CSV table of C-alpha atoms and ligand atoms in Angstrom, one decimal:
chain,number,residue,atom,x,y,z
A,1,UNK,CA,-15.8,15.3,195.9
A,2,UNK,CA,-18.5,13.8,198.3
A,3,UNK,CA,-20.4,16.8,198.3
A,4,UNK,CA,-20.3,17.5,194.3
A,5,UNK,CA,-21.5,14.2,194.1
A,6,UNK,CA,-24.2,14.9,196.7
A,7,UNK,CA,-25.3,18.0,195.0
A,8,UNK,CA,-25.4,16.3,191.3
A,9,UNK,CA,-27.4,13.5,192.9
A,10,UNK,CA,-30.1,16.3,194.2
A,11,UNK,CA,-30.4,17.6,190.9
A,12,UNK,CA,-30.7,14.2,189.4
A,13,UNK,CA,-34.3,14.7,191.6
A,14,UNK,CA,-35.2,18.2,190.8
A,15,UNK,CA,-36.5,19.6,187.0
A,16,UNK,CA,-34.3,19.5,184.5
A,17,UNK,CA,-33.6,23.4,184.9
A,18,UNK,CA,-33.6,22.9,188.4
A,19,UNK,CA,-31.6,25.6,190.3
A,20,UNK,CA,-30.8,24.9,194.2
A,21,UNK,CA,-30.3,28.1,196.5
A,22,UNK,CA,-29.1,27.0,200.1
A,23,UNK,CA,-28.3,29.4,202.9
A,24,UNK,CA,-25.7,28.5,206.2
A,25,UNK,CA,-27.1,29.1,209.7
A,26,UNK,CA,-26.5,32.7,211.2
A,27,UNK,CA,-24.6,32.8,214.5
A,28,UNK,CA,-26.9,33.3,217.5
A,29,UNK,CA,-26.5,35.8,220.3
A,30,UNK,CA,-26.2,34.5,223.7
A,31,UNK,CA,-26.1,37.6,225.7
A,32,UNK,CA,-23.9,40.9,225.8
A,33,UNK,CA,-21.0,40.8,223.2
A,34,UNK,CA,-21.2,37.1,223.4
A,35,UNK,CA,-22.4,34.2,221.0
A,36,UNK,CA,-23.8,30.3,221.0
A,37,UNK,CA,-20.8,28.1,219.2
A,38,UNK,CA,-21.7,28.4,215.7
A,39,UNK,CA,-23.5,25.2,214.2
A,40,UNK,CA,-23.9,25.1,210.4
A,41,UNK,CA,-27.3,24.3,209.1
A,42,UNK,CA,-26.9,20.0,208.6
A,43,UNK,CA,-28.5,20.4,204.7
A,44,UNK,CA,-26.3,23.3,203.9
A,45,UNK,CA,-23.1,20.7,205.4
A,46,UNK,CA,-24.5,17.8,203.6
A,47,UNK,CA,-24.2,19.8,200.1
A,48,UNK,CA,-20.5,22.2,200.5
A,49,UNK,CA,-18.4,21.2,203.5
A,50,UNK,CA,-18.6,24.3,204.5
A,51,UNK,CA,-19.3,25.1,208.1
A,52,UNK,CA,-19.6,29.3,208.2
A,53,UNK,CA,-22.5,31.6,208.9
A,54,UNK,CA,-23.2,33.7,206.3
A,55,UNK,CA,-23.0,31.9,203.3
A,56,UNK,CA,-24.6,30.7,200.6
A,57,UNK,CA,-24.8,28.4,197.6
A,58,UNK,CA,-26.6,28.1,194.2
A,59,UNK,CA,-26.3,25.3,191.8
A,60,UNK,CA,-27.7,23.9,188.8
A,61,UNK,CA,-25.9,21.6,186.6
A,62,UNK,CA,-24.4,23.5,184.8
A,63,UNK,CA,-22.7,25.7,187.3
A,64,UNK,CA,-22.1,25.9,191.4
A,65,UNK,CA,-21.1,29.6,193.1
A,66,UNK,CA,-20.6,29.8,196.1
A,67,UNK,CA,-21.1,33.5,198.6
A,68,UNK,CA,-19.2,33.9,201.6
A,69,UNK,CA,-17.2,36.1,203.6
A,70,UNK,CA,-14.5,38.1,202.3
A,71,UNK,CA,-11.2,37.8,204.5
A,72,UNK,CA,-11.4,40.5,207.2
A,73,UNK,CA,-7.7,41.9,208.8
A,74,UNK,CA,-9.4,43.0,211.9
A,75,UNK,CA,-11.6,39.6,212.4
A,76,UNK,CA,-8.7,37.3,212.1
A,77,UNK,CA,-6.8,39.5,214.6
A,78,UNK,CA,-9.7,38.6,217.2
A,79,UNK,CA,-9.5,35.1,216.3
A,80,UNK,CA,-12.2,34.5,213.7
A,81,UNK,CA,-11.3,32.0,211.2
A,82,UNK,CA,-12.8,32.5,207.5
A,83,UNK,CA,-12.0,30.6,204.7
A,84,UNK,CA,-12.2,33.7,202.6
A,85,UNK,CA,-13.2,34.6,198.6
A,86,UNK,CA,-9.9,33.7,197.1
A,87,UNK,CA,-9.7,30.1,198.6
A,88,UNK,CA,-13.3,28.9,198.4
A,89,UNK,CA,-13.2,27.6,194.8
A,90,UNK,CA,-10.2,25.3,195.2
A,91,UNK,CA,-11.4,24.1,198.2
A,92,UNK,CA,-15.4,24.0,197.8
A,93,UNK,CA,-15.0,22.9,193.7
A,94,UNK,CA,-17.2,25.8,193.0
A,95,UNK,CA,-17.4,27.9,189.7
A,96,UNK,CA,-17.2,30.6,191.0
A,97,UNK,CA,-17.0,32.4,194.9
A,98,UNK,CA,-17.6,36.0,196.0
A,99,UNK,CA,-18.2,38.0,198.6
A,100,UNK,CA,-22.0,37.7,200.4
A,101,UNK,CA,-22.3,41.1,200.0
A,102,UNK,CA,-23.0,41.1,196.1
A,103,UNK,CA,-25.5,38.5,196.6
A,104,UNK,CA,-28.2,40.3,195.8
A,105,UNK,CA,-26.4,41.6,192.6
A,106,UNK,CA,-25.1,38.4,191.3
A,107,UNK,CA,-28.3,36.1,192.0
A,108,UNK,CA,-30.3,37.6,189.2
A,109,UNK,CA,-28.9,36.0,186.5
A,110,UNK,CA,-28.0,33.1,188.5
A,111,UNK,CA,-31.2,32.1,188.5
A,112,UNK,CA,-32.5,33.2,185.1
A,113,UNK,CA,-35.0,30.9,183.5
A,114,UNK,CA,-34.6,28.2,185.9
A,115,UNK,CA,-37.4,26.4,188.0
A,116,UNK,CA,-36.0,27.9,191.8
A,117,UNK,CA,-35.9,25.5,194.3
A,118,UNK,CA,-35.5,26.7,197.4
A,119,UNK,CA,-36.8,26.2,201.5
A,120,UNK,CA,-37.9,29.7,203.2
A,121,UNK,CA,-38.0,27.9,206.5
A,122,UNK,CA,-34.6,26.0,205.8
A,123,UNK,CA,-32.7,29.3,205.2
A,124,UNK,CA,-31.7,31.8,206.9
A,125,UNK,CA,-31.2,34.6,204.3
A,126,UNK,CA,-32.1,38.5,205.0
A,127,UNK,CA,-35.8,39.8,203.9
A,128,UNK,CA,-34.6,41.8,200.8
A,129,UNK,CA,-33.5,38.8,199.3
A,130,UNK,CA,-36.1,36.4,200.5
A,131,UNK,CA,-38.8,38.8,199.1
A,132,UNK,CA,-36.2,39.1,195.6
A,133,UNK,CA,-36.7,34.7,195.4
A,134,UNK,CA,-40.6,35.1,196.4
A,135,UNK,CA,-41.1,36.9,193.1
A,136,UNK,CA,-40.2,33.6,191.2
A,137,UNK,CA,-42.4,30.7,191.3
A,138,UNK,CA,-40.6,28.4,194.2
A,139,UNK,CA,-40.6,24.7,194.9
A,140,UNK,CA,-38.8,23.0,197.7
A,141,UNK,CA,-35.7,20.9,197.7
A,142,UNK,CA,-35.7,19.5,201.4
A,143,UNK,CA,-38.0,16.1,200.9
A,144,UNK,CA,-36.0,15.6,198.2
A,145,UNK,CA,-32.9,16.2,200.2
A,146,UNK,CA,-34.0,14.5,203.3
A,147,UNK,CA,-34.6,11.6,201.8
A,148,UNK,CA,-30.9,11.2,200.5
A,149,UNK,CA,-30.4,12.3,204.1
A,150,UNK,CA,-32.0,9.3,205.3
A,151,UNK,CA,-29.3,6.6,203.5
A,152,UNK,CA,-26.0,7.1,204.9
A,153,UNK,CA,-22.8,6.5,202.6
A,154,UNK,CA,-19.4,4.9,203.4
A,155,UNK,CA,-18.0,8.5,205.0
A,156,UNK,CA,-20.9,9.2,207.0
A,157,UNK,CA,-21.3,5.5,208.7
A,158,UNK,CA,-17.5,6.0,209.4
A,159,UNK,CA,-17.6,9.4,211.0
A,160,UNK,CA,-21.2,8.1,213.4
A,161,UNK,CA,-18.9,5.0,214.5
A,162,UNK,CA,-16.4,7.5,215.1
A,163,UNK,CA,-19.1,10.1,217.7
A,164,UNK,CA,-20.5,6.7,219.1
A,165,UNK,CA,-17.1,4.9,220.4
A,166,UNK,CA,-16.0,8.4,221.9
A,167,UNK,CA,-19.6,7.9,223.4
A,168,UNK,CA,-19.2,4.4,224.5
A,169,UNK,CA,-15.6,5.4,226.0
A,170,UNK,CA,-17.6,8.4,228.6
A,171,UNK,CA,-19.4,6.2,228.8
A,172,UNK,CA,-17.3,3.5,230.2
A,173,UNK,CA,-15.6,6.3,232.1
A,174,UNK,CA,-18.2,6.9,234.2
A,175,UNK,CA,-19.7,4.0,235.2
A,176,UNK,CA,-16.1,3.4,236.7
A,177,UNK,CA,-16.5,6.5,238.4
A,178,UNK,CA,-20.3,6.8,239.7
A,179,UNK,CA,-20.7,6.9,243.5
A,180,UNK,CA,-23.6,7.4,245.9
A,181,UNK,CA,-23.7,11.1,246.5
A,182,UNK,CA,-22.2,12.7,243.7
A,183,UNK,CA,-24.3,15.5,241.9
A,184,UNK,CA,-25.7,14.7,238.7
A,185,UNK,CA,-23.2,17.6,237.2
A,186,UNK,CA,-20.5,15.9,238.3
A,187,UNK,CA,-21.4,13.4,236.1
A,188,UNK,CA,-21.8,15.1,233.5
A,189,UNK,CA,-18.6,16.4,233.6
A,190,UNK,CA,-16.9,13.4,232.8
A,191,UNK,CA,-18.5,13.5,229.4
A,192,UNK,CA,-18.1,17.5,229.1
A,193,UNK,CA,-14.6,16.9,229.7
A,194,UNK,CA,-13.8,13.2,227.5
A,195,UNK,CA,-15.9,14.8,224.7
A,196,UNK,CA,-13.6,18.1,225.1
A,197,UNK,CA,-10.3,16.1,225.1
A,198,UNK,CA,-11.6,13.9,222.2
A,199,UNK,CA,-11.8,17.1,220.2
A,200,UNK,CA,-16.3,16.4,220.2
A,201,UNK,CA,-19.1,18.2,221.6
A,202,UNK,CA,-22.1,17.4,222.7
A,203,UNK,CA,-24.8,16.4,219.9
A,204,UNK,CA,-27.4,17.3,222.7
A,205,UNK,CA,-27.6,18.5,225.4
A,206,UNK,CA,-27.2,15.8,228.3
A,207,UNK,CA,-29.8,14.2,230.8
A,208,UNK,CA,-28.0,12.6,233.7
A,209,UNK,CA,-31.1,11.7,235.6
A,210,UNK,CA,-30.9,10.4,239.2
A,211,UNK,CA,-33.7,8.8,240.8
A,212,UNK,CA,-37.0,10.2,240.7
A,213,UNK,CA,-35.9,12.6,237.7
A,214,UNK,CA,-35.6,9.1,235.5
A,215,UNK,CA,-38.8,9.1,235.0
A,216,UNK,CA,-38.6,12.7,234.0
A,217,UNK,CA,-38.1,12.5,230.1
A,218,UNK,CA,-36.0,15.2,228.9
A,219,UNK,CA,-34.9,16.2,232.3
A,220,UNK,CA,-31.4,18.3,231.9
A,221,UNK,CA,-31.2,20.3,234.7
A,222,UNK,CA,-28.5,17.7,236.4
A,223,UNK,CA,-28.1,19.6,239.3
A,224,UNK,CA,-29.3,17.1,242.2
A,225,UNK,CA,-27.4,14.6,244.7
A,226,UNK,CA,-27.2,10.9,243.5
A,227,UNK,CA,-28.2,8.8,246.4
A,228,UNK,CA,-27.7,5.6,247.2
A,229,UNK,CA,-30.1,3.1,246.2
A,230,UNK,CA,-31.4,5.3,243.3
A,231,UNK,CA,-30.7,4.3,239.9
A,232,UNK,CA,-29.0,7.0,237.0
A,233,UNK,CA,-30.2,7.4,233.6
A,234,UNK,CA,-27.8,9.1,231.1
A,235,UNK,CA,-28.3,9.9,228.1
A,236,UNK,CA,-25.3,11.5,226.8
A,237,UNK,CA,-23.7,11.6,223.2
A,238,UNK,CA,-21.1,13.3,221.2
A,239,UNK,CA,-21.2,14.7,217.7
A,240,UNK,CA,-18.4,14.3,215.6
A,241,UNK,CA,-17.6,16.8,212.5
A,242,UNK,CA,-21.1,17.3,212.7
A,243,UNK,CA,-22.0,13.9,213.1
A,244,UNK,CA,-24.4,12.7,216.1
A,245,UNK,CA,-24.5,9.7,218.3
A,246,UNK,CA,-26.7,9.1,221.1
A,247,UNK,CA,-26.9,6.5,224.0
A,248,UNK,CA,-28.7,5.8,227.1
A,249,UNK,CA,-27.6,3.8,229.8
A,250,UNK,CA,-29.3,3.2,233.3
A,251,UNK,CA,-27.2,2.3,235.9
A,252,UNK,CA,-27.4,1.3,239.9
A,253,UNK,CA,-25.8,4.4,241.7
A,254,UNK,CA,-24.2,2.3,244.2
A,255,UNK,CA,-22.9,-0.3,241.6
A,256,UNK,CA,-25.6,-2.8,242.4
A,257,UNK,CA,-29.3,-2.8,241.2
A,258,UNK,CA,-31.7,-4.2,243.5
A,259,UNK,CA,-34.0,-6.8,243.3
A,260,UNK,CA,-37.1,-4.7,241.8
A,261,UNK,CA,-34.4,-2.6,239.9
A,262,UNK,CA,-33.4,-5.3,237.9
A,263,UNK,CA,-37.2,-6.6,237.5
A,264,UNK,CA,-38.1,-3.2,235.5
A,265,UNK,CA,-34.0,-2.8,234.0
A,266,UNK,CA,-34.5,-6.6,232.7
A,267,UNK,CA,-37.3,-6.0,230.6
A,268,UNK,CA,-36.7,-2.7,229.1
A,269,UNK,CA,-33.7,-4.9,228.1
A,270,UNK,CA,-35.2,-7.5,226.4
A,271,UNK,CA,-37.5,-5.1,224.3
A,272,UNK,CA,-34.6,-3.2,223.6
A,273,UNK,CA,-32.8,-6.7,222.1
A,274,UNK,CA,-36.1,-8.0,220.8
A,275,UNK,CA,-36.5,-4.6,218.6
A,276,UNK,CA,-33.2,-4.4,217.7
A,277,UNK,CA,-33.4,-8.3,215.9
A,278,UNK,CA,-36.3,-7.5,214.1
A,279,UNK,CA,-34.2,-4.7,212.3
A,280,UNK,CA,-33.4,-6.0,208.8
A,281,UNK,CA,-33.8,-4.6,204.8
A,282,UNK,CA,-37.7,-5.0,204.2
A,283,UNK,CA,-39.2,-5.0,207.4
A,284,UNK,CA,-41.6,-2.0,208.1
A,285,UNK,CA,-40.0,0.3,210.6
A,286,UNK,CA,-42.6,0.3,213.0
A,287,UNK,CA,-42.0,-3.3,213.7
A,288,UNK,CA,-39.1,-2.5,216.7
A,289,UNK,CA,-41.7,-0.5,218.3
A,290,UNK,CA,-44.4,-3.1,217.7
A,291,UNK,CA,-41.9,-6.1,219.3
A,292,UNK,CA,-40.6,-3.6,222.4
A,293,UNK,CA,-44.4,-2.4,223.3
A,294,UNK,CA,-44.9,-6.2,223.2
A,295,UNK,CA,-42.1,-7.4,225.2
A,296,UNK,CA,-42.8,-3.8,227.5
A,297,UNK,CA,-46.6,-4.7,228.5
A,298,UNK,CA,-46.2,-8.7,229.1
A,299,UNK,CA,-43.4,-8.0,231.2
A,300,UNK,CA,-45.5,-5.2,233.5
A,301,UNK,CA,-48.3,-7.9,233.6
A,302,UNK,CA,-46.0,-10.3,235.0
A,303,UNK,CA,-45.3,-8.4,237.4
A,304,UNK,CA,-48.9,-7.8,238.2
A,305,UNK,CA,-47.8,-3.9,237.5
A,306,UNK,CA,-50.1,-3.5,234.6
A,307,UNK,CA,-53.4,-5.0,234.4
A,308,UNK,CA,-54.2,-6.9,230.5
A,309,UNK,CA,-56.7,-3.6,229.5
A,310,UNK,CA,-54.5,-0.8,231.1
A,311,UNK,CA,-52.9,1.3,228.7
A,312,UNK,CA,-49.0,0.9,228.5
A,313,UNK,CA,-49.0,4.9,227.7
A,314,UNK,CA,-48.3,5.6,231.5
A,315,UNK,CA,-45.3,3.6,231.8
A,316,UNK,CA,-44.0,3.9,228.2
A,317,UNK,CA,-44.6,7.2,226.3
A,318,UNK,CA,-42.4,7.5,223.8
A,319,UNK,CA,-41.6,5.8,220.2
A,320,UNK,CA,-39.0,3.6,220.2
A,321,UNK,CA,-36.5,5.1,218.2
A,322,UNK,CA,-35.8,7.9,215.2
A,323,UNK,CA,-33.1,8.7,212.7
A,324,UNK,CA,-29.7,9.7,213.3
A,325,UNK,CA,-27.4,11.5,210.9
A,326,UNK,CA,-26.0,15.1,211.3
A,327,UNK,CA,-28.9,15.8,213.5
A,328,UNK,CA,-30.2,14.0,216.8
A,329,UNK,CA,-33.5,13.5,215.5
A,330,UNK,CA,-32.6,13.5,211.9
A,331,UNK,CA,-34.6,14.2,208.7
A,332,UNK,CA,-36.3,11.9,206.6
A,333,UNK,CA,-39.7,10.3,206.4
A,334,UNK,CA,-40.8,7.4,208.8
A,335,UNK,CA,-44.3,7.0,206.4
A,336,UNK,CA,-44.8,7.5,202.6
A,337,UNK,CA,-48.4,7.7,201.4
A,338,UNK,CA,-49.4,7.3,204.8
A,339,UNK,CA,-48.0,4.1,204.9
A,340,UNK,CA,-44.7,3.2,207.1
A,341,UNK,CA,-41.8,2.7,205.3
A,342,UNK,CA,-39.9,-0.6,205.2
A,343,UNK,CA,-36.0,-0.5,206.2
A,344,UNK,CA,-33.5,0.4,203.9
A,345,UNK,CA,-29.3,-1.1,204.1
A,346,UNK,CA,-27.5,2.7,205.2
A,347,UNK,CA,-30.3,3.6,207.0
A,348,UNK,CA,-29.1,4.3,211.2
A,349,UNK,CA,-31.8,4.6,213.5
A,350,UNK,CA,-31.6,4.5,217.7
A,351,UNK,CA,-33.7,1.5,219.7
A,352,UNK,CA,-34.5,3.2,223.4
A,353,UNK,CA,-37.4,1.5,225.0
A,354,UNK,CA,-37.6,2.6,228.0
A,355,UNK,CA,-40.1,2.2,231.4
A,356,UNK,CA,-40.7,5.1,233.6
A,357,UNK,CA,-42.8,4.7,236.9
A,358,UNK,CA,-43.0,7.8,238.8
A,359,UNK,CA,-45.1,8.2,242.6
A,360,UNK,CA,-48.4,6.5,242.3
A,361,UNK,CA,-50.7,5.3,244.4
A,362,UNK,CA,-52.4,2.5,242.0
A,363,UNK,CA,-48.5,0.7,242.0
A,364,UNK,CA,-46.3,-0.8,244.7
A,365,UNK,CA,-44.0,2.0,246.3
A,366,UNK,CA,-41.1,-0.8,245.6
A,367,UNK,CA,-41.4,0.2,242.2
A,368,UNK,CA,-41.4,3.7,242.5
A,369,UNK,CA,-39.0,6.3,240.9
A,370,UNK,CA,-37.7,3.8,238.5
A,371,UNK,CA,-36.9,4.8,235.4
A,372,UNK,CA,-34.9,2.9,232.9
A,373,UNK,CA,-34.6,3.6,229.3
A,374,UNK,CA,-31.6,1.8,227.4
A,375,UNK,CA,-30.3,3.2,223.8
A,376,UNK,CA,-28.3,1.9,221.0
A,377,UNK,CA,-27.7,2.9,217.6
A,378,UNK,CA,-28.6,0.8,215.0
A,379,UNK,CA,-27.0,0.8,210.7
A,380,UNK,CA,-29.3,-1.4,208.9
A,381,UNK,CA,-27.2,-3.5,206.9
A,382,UNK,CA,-27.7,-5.3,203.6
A,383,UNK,CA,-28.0,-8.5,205.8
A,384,UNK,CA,-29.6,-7.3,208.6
A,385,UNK,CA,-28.1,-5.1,211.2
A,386,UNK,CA,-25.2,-3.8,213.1
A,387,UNK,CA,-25.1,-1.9,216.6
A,388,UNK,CA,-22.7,0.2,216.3
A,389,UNK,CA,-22.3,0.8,220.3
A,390,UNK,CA,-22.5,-2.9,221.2
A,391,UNK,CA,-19.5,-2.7,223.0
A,392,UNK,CA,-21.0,-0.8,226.1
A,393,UNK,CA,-22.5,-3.1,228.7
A,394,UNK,CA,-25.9,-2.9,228.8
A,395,UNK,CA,-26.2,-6.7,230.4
A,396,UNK,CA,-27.2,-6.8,234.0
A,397,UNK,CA,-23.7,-8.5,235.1
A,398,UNK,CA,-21.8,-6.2,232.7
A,399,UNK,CA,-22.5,-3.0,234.2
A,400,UNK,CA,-22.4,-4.1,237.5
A,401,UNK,CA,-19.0,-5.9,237.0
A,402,UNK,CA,-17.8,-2.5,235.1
A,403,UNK,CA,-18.8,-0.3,238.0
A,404,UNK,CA,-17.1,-2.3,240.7
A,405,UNK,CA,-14.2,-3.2,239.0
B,1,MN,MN1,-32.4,9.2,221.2
């Protein structure tokens, strides 16, 4: 019912005559005979449930078909899994279901007369039938769609707490397990295997960052030795029925952070906390960035790292956070008429400040290869806010008592 009520609230947005065409991802080849997991597209979800490649939907109000694949003998005897023609209108509450194949038969006068809305670079439909819909006079659903993207409802906040507290959990699991001169893969694999057993998968892939690769943003290769007194950043999260969540912790390899290590780690902290209470219905959602930068350059100062004038861009390079929803970096504007928006109750976004000082010869080597970046993932509420992974230490003591214990 969520998604026919989904689907009627997009056309509510559209023209009056509005007709909605919406294609699934197709599976994509990883070598040979073999194939990347299948990941439906996140607006196609969003609107039928229905997680197949090779499907399609059209809607207006006044009808919903779905196209899909027919049942296939031979495909289920290899394992495929297909919900089939017969099926798909008692589960999907379409109109009508049939076979992909007569797609381009059928669409015709499913479309008759109607104002087509529909996203060439959203589906993934093949050329005879994207040149049959760039005949008609198109207009495009997604900002429409994206912006009910953008406010989460009851189900979706429920499945994200779900991802996150299998998150929190690996979490937990391996900052009990961390130890100087394990590989960075072998951390990993305590969330490869807890999402695995928690029936998840990764909503990204993972960076498990020892030492000088923390200050390597989007490092993933995860293949080097942990040493001693290096610190680990991990950013590691699992999706959940197509749900993501994603944190970052930073943690002291040998259970203990050091004396400059906490320095950098306590201030990324407090922007992190200071960002996070500015986040409330009505405030403009540049204002956590504003308060971390803030909290970010005083703190460098203090520590005679960064001089008033110096731009904070070398140390901190990133935004502070972005949407969440059935995709990492999820849709949905963060400006309207070039203005940014103000926050909205349903809305989840991540806070991840973060400080990054690789080899240079302008700071003090004790401060070298430290890179700490710390991310939670915030619902706005109608009162202000909840973190939905505030039970993983991110406190100093916490992690340090965790990782000893
Ligand atoms: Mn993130």
């Amino acid at each position: 019912m969520i998604h026919q009520k989904r689907r009627l609230s997009l056309l509510n947005q559209l023209d009056n005559n509005a007709v909605v065409i919406i294609s699934s991802n197709s599976e994509q080849n990883r070598s040979g005979d073999v194939n990347y997991p299948f990941r439906v597209h996140s607006d196609f979800y969003y609107l039928t449930g229905l997680q197949e490649p090779k499907a399609l939907a059209i809607f207006s109000k006044n009808n919903y078909t779905i196209f899909l694949r027919p049942k296939d003998k031979t495909c289920e005897i290899w394992g495929e899994q297909r919900l089939g023609i017969d099926d798909a209108s008692n589960i999907l509450k379409s109109d009508n279901a049939f076979s992909i194949d007569l797609l381009k038969e059928k669409i015709p006068q499913l479309i008759l007369n109607n104002q087509v809305y529909f996203d060439t670079t959203n589906c993934q439909v093949d050329n005879n039938i994207k040149n049959l819909l760039l005949n008609h006079k198109l207009k495009s659903f997604a900002p429409t769609l994206h912006e009910m993207r953008l406010i989460k409802d009851k189900l979706e906040i429920s499945t994200m707490q779900k991802a996150a507290n299998i998150s929190i959990k690996a979490h937990q699991l391996a900052m009990q397990t961390i130890k100087p001169y394990m590989f960075e893969f072998e951390v990993q694999s305590i969330f490869d295997g807890f999402f695995t057993k928690n029936n998840a998968q990764h909503a990204y892939t993972p960076i498990v960052a020892g030492g000088m690769n923390s200050c390597l943003l989007h490092y993933i290769e995860n293949n080097k030795k942990l040493n001693k007194g290096d610190l680990i950043l991990i950013d590691a999260g699992a999706e959940v029925d197509c749900y993501a969540s994603d944190i970052t912790r930073t943690l002291p390899v040998n259970g203990q952070f050091s004396s400059t290590q906490k320095q950098i780690y306590q201030i990324v902290l407090n922007a992190q906390i200071n960002a996070i209470n500015t986040i409330k219905p009505g405030i403009k959602i540049n204002k956590p960035h504003k308060v971390a930068t803030n909290t970010i350059k005083q703190g460098l100062i203090d520590l005679g790292i960064l001089q008033i004038n110096d731009d904070l861009s070398q140390f901190y390079m990133h935004s502070t956070g972005h949407w969440l929803g059935l995709d990492v970096h999820d849709v949905g504007q963060y400006k309207k008429n070039g203005h940014h928006k103000k926050f909205v109750a349903g809305m989840i976004t991540t806070i991840e400040p973060g400080i990054y000082i690789r080899k240079n010869d302008k700071i003090n080597p004790i401060y070298h290869n430290i890179g700490v970046r710390i991310e939670d993932i915030v619902l706005v509420t109608t009162s202000g806010n909840t973190v939905l992974t505030k039970s993983l230490a991110k406190e100093i003591n916490d992690i340090e008592l965790l990782m000893n214990r």
